[in-house]
Amino acid sequence: MSRFGEVDDEYDPHALEERVFEYWDDVDAYERTKQHRADGESFFFVDGPPYTSGSAHMGTTWNKSLKDVYIRYKRMQGFDVTDRPGYDMHGLPIETKVEEKLGFENKKDIEEFGEENFIEACKEYADEQLEGLQSDFKSFGVWMDWDDPYKTVNPEYMEAAWWGFSKAADRGLVEQGQRSISQCPRCETGLANNEVEYEDVEDPSIYVTFDLVDREGSIVIWTTTPWTIPANAFTAVDPDLEYAAVRGVKDGESDVIYVAEACVEDVLKKGRYDDYEVLETLEGSEMLGWEYEHPLAEEVPDHADHDGAHQIYAADYVEADRTGLVHSAPGHGEEDFVRGRELGFPIFCPVGSDGVYTEAAGKYEGQFVKDADEDIIADLEANGAMLASEHVHHSYGHCWRCDTGIIQIVTDQWFITITDVKDELLDNIDDSEWYPEWARDSRFRDFVEEAPDWNVSRQRYWGIPIPIWTPEGRDDDEDTIVISTREELAERVDQDIDPDTVDIHKDTVDDLTITEDGTTYTRVPDVFDVWLDSSVASWGTLDFPEDDSQFEELWPADFILEAHDQTRGWFWSQLGMGTAAMGEVPYDKVLMHGHALDEDGRKMSKSVGNVVEPHEAIDRHGSDAMRMFLLSANPQGDDMRFSWDGMRTMENNLRTLWNVFRFPLPYMRLDGFDPTETTLESVDEDLELVDEWILARLQSTKAEITEHFEEFRQDRALEALLEFVLEDVSRFYIQAVRERMWDESDSPSKAAAYATIYRVLEEVVVLLAPFAPFVTEEIYGTLTGGDGHPTVHMHDWPEVEEYWADSELETDVAYVRAVEEAGAHARQQAGRKLRWPVARVVVAANDERVVEAVNRHESLVGDRLNAREIELVEPGQQWGELAYSAEADMSKLGPAFGGRAGEVMNALNEARIDEASLEALEDAVDDVLGDGDELTEDMVSFVTQTPDDIAGTPFGLENEEAGVVYVDASLTDDIESEGYAREVIRRVQEMRKDLDLDVEERIVLELEIDDDRVADLVAGREDLICEEVRADELRTVDVDNGQRKTWDVEGVSVELALEPVAAEASD
RNA sequence: GGGCCAAUAGCUCAAUCAGGUUGAGCGCCACUCUGAUAAGGUGGAGGCUCUCGGUUCAAAUCCGAGUUGGCCCA
């Protein structure tokens, strides 16, 4: 780009972004930026791998934008940042998508299709999805190493998982065992807790009576899963809870039932008893050991029949809810299973992995459990064991992928027994720093404290095979071989394989056997839970252990950043795996952001139809605006509401930046301004106050932005930067230096303004580059020509230059601006447009610094407020003809007046007095002051009430009242003369614009004013008018080539006509 | 059912930790400027600070109980 070249008149994000993409390509911007930092201190960022199904939604887009902004920021600070993106490509979600595509119903279809073919189809599908995600991420300018992402399906990555797992096994943390797990009967695999989604469904709700063996009556249990009744082994009570024996009467017959005392009324009502009587109450502990009969003993002949079966036991999962007695089936429920094992019971589970009753279920054999509910309910009724049967709406777990209702069954699974290292896990949490802190201390810690052993085995195909080989014919966890690398695999297996080329997916490794000491070992057929894949990302991303060149230096990760759903996901799996394998937490700093919600704060969901696609946002407002909008949201734990309005605002902000940037370009070009020669340092002597001020503001803005970045509050950094650009640069500085740019001669002042604005723009663009990488690139290129870096993203992060810092000056100008704003307000109150001069502006200051500031900037204030004269009233002095009231300071009034403080405040606010003294004030509020009440200086501040013709407006900084600006709007002939002249000028300018005249074009003007007095006043300013509108003479005009128009100026009719001089000459 | 977080102007948020007359930006409306012009400036309207209790002279703020939303867990 050539320096100060022509740029688009308007900010057009789409054309601009397209140009920048091409430019990046042409100059290898990304590669060179990375290369530029290759020798820097390393910063190890690890990308949490998105799952490759579906495209990038607004949440993913937010996540990647955040990553990009911090990566760019760190790079600019000189760090060599690891930026390898990752993709999570294994797992059930992809299997189910592929099954859907192929029209498969269950595992049998897959087996017929062939494991190898199925795995290949999954890989193809995942790769397709990956490409879609990559192009989405690239489209909004994320700079990561897209040519070399880590993929969880690559052999070297799978090996990283094997290695980690084998380290955990070395520490004795891998075991096989029975567990009660959530099983998806369709996918025929166990699910991790975090793969279970809860939905509201209708289920049976039954109250069942178990007849007692040694005494009259029965106990009552409640359940929503009738299909677990066949597996009942015992019933649980709370030994400390009060229970009651109740005789209920129904249809003339009576039953004795036992329930918790608190539940008596509810249960009897459910059972539709006409009347009841409490026979006795007893503690749960007194019921322990009572024996009862299995209500389906005949239907299920093989039911649990061991010693101690069908008795009452204590358990801590009992609550005084429903009946206060809990039907317990250790072959199903997790708590039941744990308690059953404690009691030493054998586990009876008559249900297969497909949810169909086995032979052990007797009468129900071959039925799908949920379908058997009806039969079981009917049988219980027939057996007289049904107290009440109804239905209930409740939330019930479903498979996260196929939406099938899960069942709890006990099966053999492989575990990483992280409960054995719970203390270590909790200790390791403290080695990580979280933003926000509560995410770690409240949320994460709670989760880790309660986390059970990690079930890592899945009975599926598309995953990393579990690298465990067991002696043939056995599948227990004794004498196992755990393989850690491909090399080790090649060495130990009986078959001949090449470790460099072998793909270690299930179809390949299933056939491999190991023979050692005369024993043949075969692999356990399971694959890993997909969460184990990403849990090893901190070394998998380095291709460790295959490539050990970086691990030592980089590990653990310096920084990770994900949404709050990853507390139970990646944040946890990495802690678990890191601790099990390495004894350490694999990350130092964690930034946890929220989810992207719709405009109403609801979750975006396809079924609701409120999803905003990122590409639509880009189409409407551009990538830069979208990024800035996303990055303007607080990243620490809070959810973000998407807002089209917010998007538009960001685009408008960029448009203002664009206008600020292109405004000085024509002048700089015209004057041949060369920023390498005319540097800020070279024009130091010629800098005007406003230049020094904007440079000082720039320094404190830089400091503020960097501080926010270090606290992971890029939203606040952006806010500070935008405020600087919009408030300080656009609305104040540019306004103030415009006239210096118009100066046609080469003045030192103009050079100083150029150098200042150049420095400001350059640094602004660098500071904004991490947020808006496109527009900043183009601006930077235009400013630097060939002299800068090839890309703004190679630039160093701007540091505060103490030389230019000047907090006193910043404060002074802040006062001046406050005066100006208040003056403009007062003008409006007085009904005097800015075009009309006012006789004087009086600044009544409360503070000596205001006096200084206004003195130093008197002409600036005078110009801006179009005042003939600026008058100052020193602190402590009073300006004539003012009335006063008072404002109360509640922090003083409260303690002094107690309950009456509010009343006193109101009286003070309403009081009107002639002089600002406490005595006068006390008199005015006499009726609310009691005997001995006294007002003091610090309780009140006086407020002025102004006379006619004069409007006053208070001004100040941040709640501190610094004084009052009065505008004297009384009229004189001189003022009216200029005012009317300005009215004429402005209308002529508008007509010039209508005629599309060039700025330099000369005209002749005709001027006809109805009102004699006004005509005289305007005549006195003919020179001014001619000069401003570039009129050569005033005379009658032939409007064939020009324009004639009659205007209403403050009620006076003014006829104007003009034509260009050139046009007239050609007549 | 339990844990964590949030709730303040139409919208996005600040003020909450350390109690003292609720603020900003955007949007809307009116006015204004006219050599950045699909830009700029000024003003106005707009708040039972989610509800109910408590502590206090004083509560958006502290405490308790709810309601709604989000995430997590069962």
Coordinates of C-alpha atoms in Angstrom, one line a residue, chain A residues 642-1040:
Chain A
F642 CA -26.5 -11.5 21.3
S643 CA -27.8 -8.1 20.1
W644 CA -28.2 -6.8 16.6
D645 CA -28.3 -3.4 18.0
G646 CA -24.9 -3.9 19.6
M647 CA -23.5 -5.2 16.3
R648 CA -24.7 -2.1 14.6
T649 CA -23.2 0.1 17.2
M650 CA -19.8 -1.5 16.7
E651 CA -20.0 -1.0 13.0
N652 CA -20.9 2.7 13.6
N653 CA -17.9 3.0 15.9
L654 CA -15.6 1.6 13.2
R655 CA -17.2 4.0 10.7
T656 CA -16.2 6.9 13.0
L657 CA -12.7 5.5 13.3
W658 CA -12.6 5.3 9.5
N659 CA -13.7 8.9 9.2
V660 CA -11.1 10.0 11.8
F661 CA -8.5 8.2 9.9
R662 CA -9.3 9.5 6.4
F663 CA -9.9 13.1 7.4
P664 CA -6.3 14.2 7.6
L665 CA -5.1 12.0 4.6
P666 CA -5.8 14.6 1.8
Y667 CA -4.0 17.3 3.7
M668 CA -1.0 15.1 4.6
R669 CA -0.8 13.9 1.0
L670 CA -1.1 17.5 -0.4
D671 CA 1.6 18.8 2.0
G672 CA 3.9 15.8 1.4
F673 CA 4.0 15.0 5.1
D674 CA 6.6 12.4 5.8
P675 CA 6.2 10.8 9.2
T676 CA 9.8 9.4 9.2
E677 CA 11.1 12.9 8.9
T678 CA 8.5 15.0 10.7
T679 CA 8.5 12.9 13.9
L680 CA 6.8 13.8 17.1
E681 CA 10.2 14.4 18.6
S682 CA 11.2 16.8 15.8
V683 CA 8.1 19.0 16.3
D684 CA 8.1 18.8 20.1
E685 CA 8.7 22.6 20.3
D686 CA 5.7 23.4 18.2
L687 CA 3.2 21.1 19.8
E688 CA 0.1 23.0 21.0
L689 CA -1.6 22.3 24.2
V690 CA -4.3 20.2 22.6
D691 CA -1.6 18.0 21.0
E692 CA 0.2 17.5 24.2
W693 CA -3.2 16.7 25.8
I694 CA -4.2 14.0 23.2
L695 CA -0.7 12.4 23.6
A696 CA -1.1 12.4 27.4
R697 CA -4.5 10.8 27.0
L698 CA -3.0 8.3 24.7
Q699 CA -0.5 7.3 27.4
S700 CA -3.1 6.8 30.1
T701 CA -5.3 4.9 27.7
K702 CA -2.5 2.5 26.9
A703 CA -1.9 1.9 30.6
E704 CA -5.5 1.3 31.2
I705 CA -5.9 -1.1 28.3
T706 CA -2.9 -3.2 29.2
E707 CA -4.1 -3.4 32.8
H708 CA -7.5 -4.7 31.7
F709 CA -5.9 -7.3 29.4
E710 CA -3.7 -8.6 32.2
E711 CA -6.9 -9.2 34.2
F712 CA -8.5 -10.9 31.3
R713 CA -11.1 -8.2 30.8
Q714 CA -10.6 -7.5 27.1
D715 CA -14.1 -6.1 27.2
R716 CA -13.0 -3.2 29.5
A717 CA -9.9 -2.7 27.4
L718 CA -12.0 -2.3 24.3
E719 CA -14.3 0.0 26.1
A720 CA -11.4 2.2 27.2
L721 CA -10.0 2.2 23.7
L722 CA -13.3 3.1 22.0
E723 CA -13.9 5.9 24.5
F724 CA -10.5 7.3 23.6
V725 CA -11.2 7.1 19.9
L726 CA -14.7 8.4 20.0
E727 CA -14.6 11.0 22.8
D728 CA -11.1 12.2 22.8
V729 CA -9.9 11.8 19.3
S730 CA -13.0 12.2 17.2
R731 CA -15.1 14.5 19.2
F732 CA -12.5 16.8 20.6
Y733 CA -9.0 16.5 19.1
I734 CA -10.1 16.4 15.4
Q735 CA -12.6 19.2 16.0
A736 CA -9.8 21.3 17.5
V737 CA -7.2 20.7 14.9
R738 CA -9.3 21.1 11.8
E739 CA -8.5 24.7 11.2
R740 CA -4.8 24.0 11.5
M741 CA -5.1 21.5 8.6
W742 CA -6.8 24.0 6.4
D743 CA -4.0 26.4 6.7
E744 CA -2.6 26.7 3.2
S745 CA 0.9 27.7 4.1
D746 CA 3.4 25.3 5.7
S747 CA 3.2 26.2 9.4
P748 CA 5.1 24.5 12.2
S749 CA 1.7 24.2 14.0
K750 CA 0.4 22.2 11.1
A751 CA 3.4 19.9 11.1
A752 CA 3.0 19.4 14.8
A753 CA -0.7 18.5 14.3
Y754 CA 0.3 16.0 11.6
A755 CA 2.9 14.3 13.7
T756 CA 0.5 14.1 16.6
I757 CA -2.4 12.7 14.7
Y758 CA -0.1 10.3 13.0
R759 CA 1.2 8.9 16.3
V760 CA -2.2 8.7 17.8
L761 CA -3.7 6.9 14.8
E762 CA -0.8 4.5 14.5
E763 CA -1.0 3.4 18.2
V764 CA -4.8 3.3 18.2
V765 CA -4.7 1.0 15.2
V766 CA -2.1 -1.3 17.0
L767 CA -4.1 -1.4 20.2
L768 CA -7.3 -2.2 18.2
A769 CA -5.6 -4.8 16.0
P770 CA -6.3 -7.8 18.3
F771 CA -10.0 -6.9 18.2
A772 CA -10.5 -5.8 14.6
P773 CA -7.7 -7.4 12.6
F774 CA -9.0 -6.3 9.2
V775 CA -9.7 -2.6 9.3
T776 CA -6.6 -2.0 11.4
E777 CA -4.5 -3.7 8.8
E778 CA -5.7 -1.4 6.1
I779 CA -5.4 1.7 8.1
Y780 CA -1.9 0.7 9.3
G781 CA -0.9 0.0 5.7
T782 CA -2.1 3.3 4.5
L783 CA -0.3 5.2 7.3
T784 CA 3.0 3.4 7.0
G785 CA 3.3 2.8 3.3
G786 CA 6.3 0.5 3.0
D787 CA 8.0 1.8 6.1
G788 CA 6.3 -0.3 8.8
H789 CA 6.0 -4.0 9.3
P790 CA 4.3 -5.9 6.5
T791 CA 1.3 -6.4 8.8
V792 CA 0.1 -4.5 11.9
H793 CA 0.0 -7.7 13.7
M794 CA 3.8 -7.9 13.8
H795 CA 3.9 -4.6 15.7
D796 CA 5.0 -4.4 19.3
W797 CA 2.3 -3.7 21.9
P798 CA 2.5 0.0 22.6
E799 CA 4.1 0.9 25.9
V800 CA 3.4 4.0 28.0
E801 CA 6.0 6.7 27.2
E802 CA 6.5 8.7 30.4
Y803 CA 7.7 11.6 28.4
W804 CA 4.3 12.3 27.0
A805 CA 2.3 11.4 30.1
D806 CA 0.8 14.4 31.8
S807 CA -2.0 13.8 34.2
E808 CA -2.2 17.5 35.2
L809 CA -2.9 18.4 31.6
E810 CA -5.5 15.7 31.3
T811 CA -7.3 17.0 34.3
D812 CA -7.1 20.6 33.0
V813 CA -8.6 19.7 29.7
A814 CA -11.2 17.5 31.3
Y815 CA -12.3 20.7 33.1
V816 CA -12.2 22.7 29.9
R817 CA -14.4 20.1 28.2
A818 CA -16.7 20.1 31.1
V819 CA -17.0 23.9 30.8
E820 CA -17.6 23.6 27.1
E821 CA -20.3 21.0 27.6
A822 CA -22.0 23.0 30.3
G823 CA -21.7 26.1 28.2
A824 CA -23.4 24.4 25.2
H825 CA -26.1 23.2 27.5
A826 CA -26.6 26.7 28.9
R827 CA -26.7 28.1 25.4
Q828 CA -29.5 25.8 24.6
Q829 CA -31.3 26.8 27.8
A830 CA -31.0 30.4 26.7
G831 CA -32.3 29.6 23.3
R832 CA -29.2 30.9 21.5
K833 CA -27.8 28.8 18.6
L834 CA -24.1 28.3 18.4
R835 CA -24.1 30.3 15.2
W836 CA -25.0 33.4 17.1
P837 CA -22.2 34.9 19.3
V838 CA -22.9 35.6 22.9
A839 CA -21.6 38.6 24.7
R840 CA -19.8 36.7 27.4
V841 CA -19.5 33.4 29.1
V842 CA -18.9 33.5 32.9
V843 CA -17.2 30.6 34.5
A844 CA -17.8 30.5 38.3
A845 CA -15.1 28.1 39.6
N846 CA -15.1 26.2 42.8
D847 CA -11.5 25.1 42.3
E848 CA -8.3 26.9 41.5
R849 CA -7.5 24.3 38.9
V850 CA -10.5 25.2 36.9
V851 CA -9.3 28.8 36.8
E852 CA -5.9 27.7 35.6
A853 CA -7.4 25.4 33.0
V854 CA -9.7 28.0 31.6
N855 CA -7.0 30.7 31.6
R856 CA -4.7 28.5 29.6
H857 CA -7.4 27.6 27.1
E858 CA -9.4 30.9 27.1
S859 CA -9.4 31.2 23.3
L860 CA -10.3 27.6 22.8
V861 CA -13.3 27.9 25.2
G862 CA -14.2 31.2 23.5
D863 CA -14.1 29.7 20.0
R864 CA -16.1 26.6 20.9
L865 CA -18.8 28.5 22.7
N866 CA -18.7 31.3 20.2
A867 CA -18.4 33.9 23.0
R868 CA -17.0 37.4 22.7
E869 CA -15.6 37.3 26.1
I870 CA -14.8 34.7 28.9
E871 CA -15.0 35.9 32.4
L872 CA -13.8 34.0 35.5
V873 CA -15.2 34.1 39.0
E874 CA -12.5 32.9 41.4
P875 CA -13.3 30.2 44.0
G876 CA -14.8 31.7 47.1
Q877 CA -16.1 34.7 45.3
Q878 CA -19.7 35.1 44.3
W879 CA -21.2 36.4 41.1
G880 CA -23.9 39.0 41.4
E881 CA -27.6 38.6 41.0
L882 CA -27.7 34.9 41.9
A883 CA -30.2 33.2 44.2
Y884 CA -29.2 30.0 46.0
S885 CA -30.6 26.7 47.2
A886 CA -28.8 23.9 48.8
E887 CA -28.0 20.3 48.1
A888 CA -27.6 17.9 51.0
D889 CA -24.8 15.5 51.6
M890 CA -26.6 12.5 53.0
S891 CA -23.4 10.9 54.3
K892 CA -23.1 13.8 56.7
L893 CA -26.8 14.5 57.2
G894 CA -27.7 10.8 58.0
P895 CA -25.5 10.4 61.1
A896 CA -26.5 13.9 62.4
F897 CA -30.3 13.8 61.9
G898 CA -31.0 10.1 62.0
G899 CA -34.6 9.3 61.0
R900 CA -35.3 12.9 60.0
A901 CA -32.4 13.1 57.5
G902 CA -34.7 12.6 54.5
E903 CA -37.1 15.3 55.6
V904 CA -34.2 17.8 56.2
M905 CA -32.8 16.9 52.8
N906 CA -36.1 17.7 51.0
A907 CA -36.4 21.1 52.8
L908 CA -32.8 22.0 51.9
N909 CA -33.4 21.1 48.2
E910 CA -36.5 23.3 48.1
A911 CA -35.1 26.3 50.0
R912 CA -34.4 29.5 48.0
I913 CA -32.1 32.1 49.6
D914 CA -30.3 35.3 48.5
E915 CA -26.9 34.6 49.8
A916 CA -24.9 31.4 50.1
S917 CA -24.6 31.3 53.8
L918 CA -25.5 28.7 56.5
E919 CA -27.4 31.3 58.5
A920 CA -29.7 32.1 55.6
L921 CA -30.2 28.4 55.0
E922 CA -31.0 27.6 58.5
D923 CA -33.7 30.4 58.5
A924 CA -35.2 28.9 55.4
V925 CA -35.5 25.4 56.7
D926 CA -36.4 26.5 60.2
D927 CA -39.5 24.5 60.4
V928 CA -37.8 21.1 60.0
L929 CA -34.9 21.9 62.3
G930 CA -35.4 21.1 66.0
D931 CA -33.9 22.8 69.0
G932 CA -30.2 22.4 69.0
D933 CA -30.1 21.2 65.4
E934 CA -27.3 22.8 63.5
L935 CA -26.2 22.7 59.9
T936 CA -22.5 22.6 59.1
E937 CA -20.5 23.4 56.0
D938 CA -19.9 19.9 55.0
M939 CA -23.6 18.9 55.1
V940 CA -24.6 21.1 52.2
S941 CA -23.4 22.5 48.9
F942 CA -25.0 25.7 47.5
V943 CA -26.7 25.7 44.2
T944 CA -27.3 28.8 42.2
Q945 CA -30.6 30.0 40.6
T946 CA -30.0 32.3 37.7
P947 CA -31.8 35.5 36.5
D948 CA -33.4 36.0 33.0
D949 CA -31.2 36.4 29.9
I950 CA -28.6 34.3 31.7
A951 CA -28.5 30.6 31.7
G952 CA -26.3 28.6 34.1
T953 CA -25.3 25.0 34.0
P954 CA -23.1 23.3 36.6
F955 CA -20.1 21.3 35.5
G956 CA -17.7 18.9 37.1
L957 CA -15.8 15.7 36.9
E958 CA -17.1 12.4 38.2
N959 CA -19.7 13.7 40.7
E960 CA -17.3 16.4 41.9
E961 CA -18.9 19.8 41.2
A962 CA -16.3 22.1 39.9
G963 CA -18.3 25.2 39.2
V964 CA -21.0 26.7 37.0
V965 CA -21.0 28.1 33.5
Y966 CA -23.2 31.1 32.8
V967 CA -24.1 32.2 29.3
D968 CA -25.1 35.9 28.9
A969 CA -27.4 35.7 25.9
S970 CA -28.5 39.3 25.8
L971 CA -28.4 40.8 22.3
T972 CA -26.6 43.8 20.8
D973 CA -26.7 45.2 17.3
D974 CA -23.2 43.9 16.8
I975 CA -24.1 40.4 17.8
E976 CA -27.3 40.4 15.8
S977 CA -25.3 41.6 12.8
E978 CA -23.0 38.7 13.0
G979 CA -25.8 36.3 13.8
Y980 CA -27.8 37.2 10.8
A981 CA -24.8 37.2 8.6
R982 CA -23.9 33.7 9.7
E983 CA -27.5 32.6 9.0
V984 CA -27.1 33.9 5.4
I985 CA -23.7 32.2 5.1
R986 CA -25.0 28.9 6.1
R987 CA -27.8 29.0 3.6
V988 CA -25.6 30.1 0.8
Q989 CA -23.3 27.2 1.6
E990 CA -26.3 24.8 1.5
M991 CA -27.2 26.2 -2.0
R992 CA -23.6 25.8 -3.1
K993 CA -23.8 22.2 -2.0
D994 CA -27.1 21.7 -3.9
L995 CA -25.4 23.0 -7.0
D996 CA -22.5 20.6 -6.3
L997 CA -20.0 23.4 -6.6
D998 CA -16.3 22.7 -5.9
V999 CA -15.0 24.1 -2.6
E1000 CA -12.8 26.6 -4.5
E1001 CA -15.4 27.7 -7.0
R1002 CA -16.1 31.5 -7.0
I1003 CA -19.7 32.8 -7.2
V1004 CA -21.7 36.0 -7.5
L1005 CA -24.5 36.5 -5.0
E1006 CA -27.7 38.4 -4.8
L1007 CA -29.2 39.2 -1.5
E1008 CA -32.7 40.5 -0.8
I1009 CA -33.9 41.0 2.8
D1010 CA -37.5 42.0 3.6
D1011 CA -36.9 43.6 6.9
D1012 CA -35.0 47.0 6.8
R1013 CA -33.4 46.7 10.2
V1014 CA -32.1 43.2 9.5
A1015 CA -31.0 44.2 6.0
D1016 CA -28.9 47.0 7.5
L1017 CA -27.4 44.6 10.1
V1018 CA -26.4 42.2 7.4
A1019 CA -25.1 44.9 5.1
G1020 CA -22.5 45.7 7.9
R1021 CA -21.1 42.2 7.4
E1022 CA -21.0 41.9 3.6
D1023 CA -17.2 41.4 3.6
L1024 CA -17.5 38.5 6.0
I1025 CA -20.2 36.9 3.9
C1026 CA -18.3 37.3 0.6
E1027 CA -15.2 35.8 2.1
E1028 CA -16.9 32.8 3.7
V1029 CA -19.0 31.9 0.7
R1030 CA -16.3 32.8 -1.9
A1031 CA -18.4 35.4 -3.6
D1032 CA -16.6 37.9 -5.9
E1033 CA -19.4 40.5 -5.8
L1034 CA -22.9 41.2 -4.7
R1035 CA -25.3 42.0 -7.5
T1036 CA -28.3 40.8 -9.4
V1037 CA -28.0 37.3 -10.7
D1038 CA -29.3 35.6 -13.7
V1039 CA -30.4 32.3 -12.3
D1040 CA -30.4 30.2 -15.5

